[in-house]
């Protein structure tokens, strides 16, 4: 007795001319939406299914094909490149690593030169020429400087520190390169996952668009509804094209990091959502302080500075130069050989 009884009304008779029953859902608010002003499609009585589909396709053309990625090639053994494979390729081909190796060789050459004595001087020596109308004394000489006070040893030890510092720089270059390769590797995986997600979204909007066209053919939806989904489908294709370009750019960047910029697109093994390794902060911090290349290079730099300071202390102490000459004496009989020896110290 609370709610009054309302007499039931009979359904109105169906119209003789079929019409789009959902078109009346188009309100003033939907007119401002993409596709909201799409005209309704009125099907004539007696149209076959083919005629209906033709009328729909005239106003709703088929969407273009979904973009596809170029097929990546496989490795020589028929597999995909792992992160370890990429890092090994980079260590072999990246020019920065080759330059670091050459810097080590150059430092070793300087260290070898630092432990060698000065080259001796050898030459021709003539004296007392035209004495008594004779050629005088004719012969040759040998001259050598003897470096004293441990200068060569100290200089060699300092040069060896340069070798060790160059080796640490090589390790740092290798480590930095591995980090760059790792970043490029995950950038490729992320771009591939992004492409796959956008591709699935594009297929979903396409399927929804086609379903709405089928429903519109039987009068279940209005014309503006597939129009709106068509806008989303085009947006999905735009996002998919951007994802495709991002994937190709990520691969080119990775190939450039490897030192092989012309390397073709190759399959990469791995997933972007792989588990992240766990590290204990205190252990990692202690390891870095004792093994990081910057710390070791700084320690070697201190040792080199001490050696150079010691070398500067002994540098004023003089070295000895010995000069030995052997000559043929043409001035007086019996015209034998004579020797001359001189020992010299630089004046401080």
Short mmCIF file of N, CA and C in Angstrom, two decimals, residues 23 38 41 62-63 68-69 78-79 101 109 122 159 166 201-202 206-207 209 238-240 248 312 326:
data_model
loop_
_atom_site.label_atom_id
_atom_site.label_comp_id
_atom_site.label_asym_id
_atom_site.label_seq_id
_atom_site.Cartn_x
_atom_site.Cartn_y
_atom_site.Cartn_z
N UNK A 23 20.76 5.25 -32.02
CA UNK A 23 21.16 6.59 -32.45
C UNK A 23 20.58 7.66 -31.53
N UNK A 38 28.91 12.07 -36.12
CA UNK A 38 28.82 11.10 -37.22
C UNK A 38 27.35 10.86 -37.55
N UNK A 41 23.50 5.71 -39.91
CA UNK A 41 23.36 4.93 -41.14
C UNK A 41 21.98 4.27 -41.11
N UNK A 62 38.26 0.45 -43.41
CA UNK A 62 39.08 -0.44 -42.59
C UNK A 62 40.32 0.29 -42.10
N UNK A 63 40.72 -0.02 -40.90
CA UNK A 63 41.92 0.58 -40.33
C UNK A 63 43.17 0.02 -41.01
N UNK A 68 54.72 -3.43 -37.76
CA UNK A 68 55.45 -4.59 -37.26
C UNK A 68 56.94 -4.25 -37.16
N UNK A 69 57.58 -4.88 -36.22
CA UNK A 69 59.02 -4.72 -36.07
C UNK A 69 59.75 -5.55 -37.11
N UNK A 78 72.41 -19.85 -33.60
CA UNK A 78 70.96 -19.92 -33.67
C UNK A 78 70.25 -19.44 -32.43
N UNK A 79 70.92 -18.70 -31.56
CA UNK A 79 70.31 -18.21 -30.33
C UNK A 79 70.22 -16.70 -30.31
N UNK A 101 94.12 0.11 -23.44
CA UNK A 101 95.19 -0.90 -23.55
C UNK A 101 96.47 -0.26 -24.09
N UNK A 109 106.32 1.17 -21.66
CA UNK A 109 107.50 1.59 -22.42
C UNK A 109 108.27 2.69 -21.70
N UNK A 122 130.15 7.49 -28.40
CA UNK A 122 131.34 6.93 -29.05
C UNK A 122 131.66 7.80 -30.26
N UNK A 159 107.85 5.36 -12.33
CA UNK A 159 107.25 5.03 -13.62
C UNK A 159 106.36 3.80 -13.51
N UNK A 166 97.66 3.30 -14.96
CA UNK A 166 97.07 3.06 -16.28
C UNK A 166 96.27 1.76 -16.29
N UNK A 201 47.50 -3.35 -27.29
CA UNK A 201 46.46 -2.32 -27.19
C UNK A 201 45.89 -1.98 -28.56
N UNK A 202 46.75 -1.92 -29.58
CA UNK A 202 46.26 -1.64 -30.93
C UNK A 202 45.34 -2.76 -31.43
N UNK A 206 41.36 -2.42 -32.30
CA UNK A 206 40.87 -2.88 -33.60
C UNK A 206 39.71 -3.86 -33.44
N UNK A 207 39.89 -4.78 -32.50
CA UNK A 207 38.84 -5.79 -32.31
C UNK A 207 37.56 -5.12 -31.80
N UNK A 209 36.65 -2.04 -32.32
CA UNK A 209 36.11 -1.27 -33.45
C UNK A 209 35.31 -2.18 -34.39
N UNK A 238 49.60 5.42 -33.41
CA UNK A 238 50.64 6.42 -33.21
C UNK A 238 51.58 6.04 -32.08
N UNK A 239 51.01 5.56 -30.97
CA UNK A 239 51.86 5.12 -29.86
C UNK A 239 52.70 3.92 -30.27
N UNK A 240 52.14 3.05 -31.09
CA UNK A 240 52.89 1.88 -31.54
C UNK A 240 54.05 2.28 -32.45
N UNK A 248 64.06 0.63 -32.14
CA UNK A 248 65.15 0.67 -33.12
C UNK A 248 66.25 1.63 -32.67
N UNK A 312 113.59 14.12 -6.30
CA UNK A 312 113.97 15.53 -6.29
C UNK A 312 115.04 15.81 -5.23
N UNK A 326 141.44 6.14 -26.84
CA UNK A 326 142.59 5.35 -27.27
C UNK A 326 143.03 5.88 -28.63
#
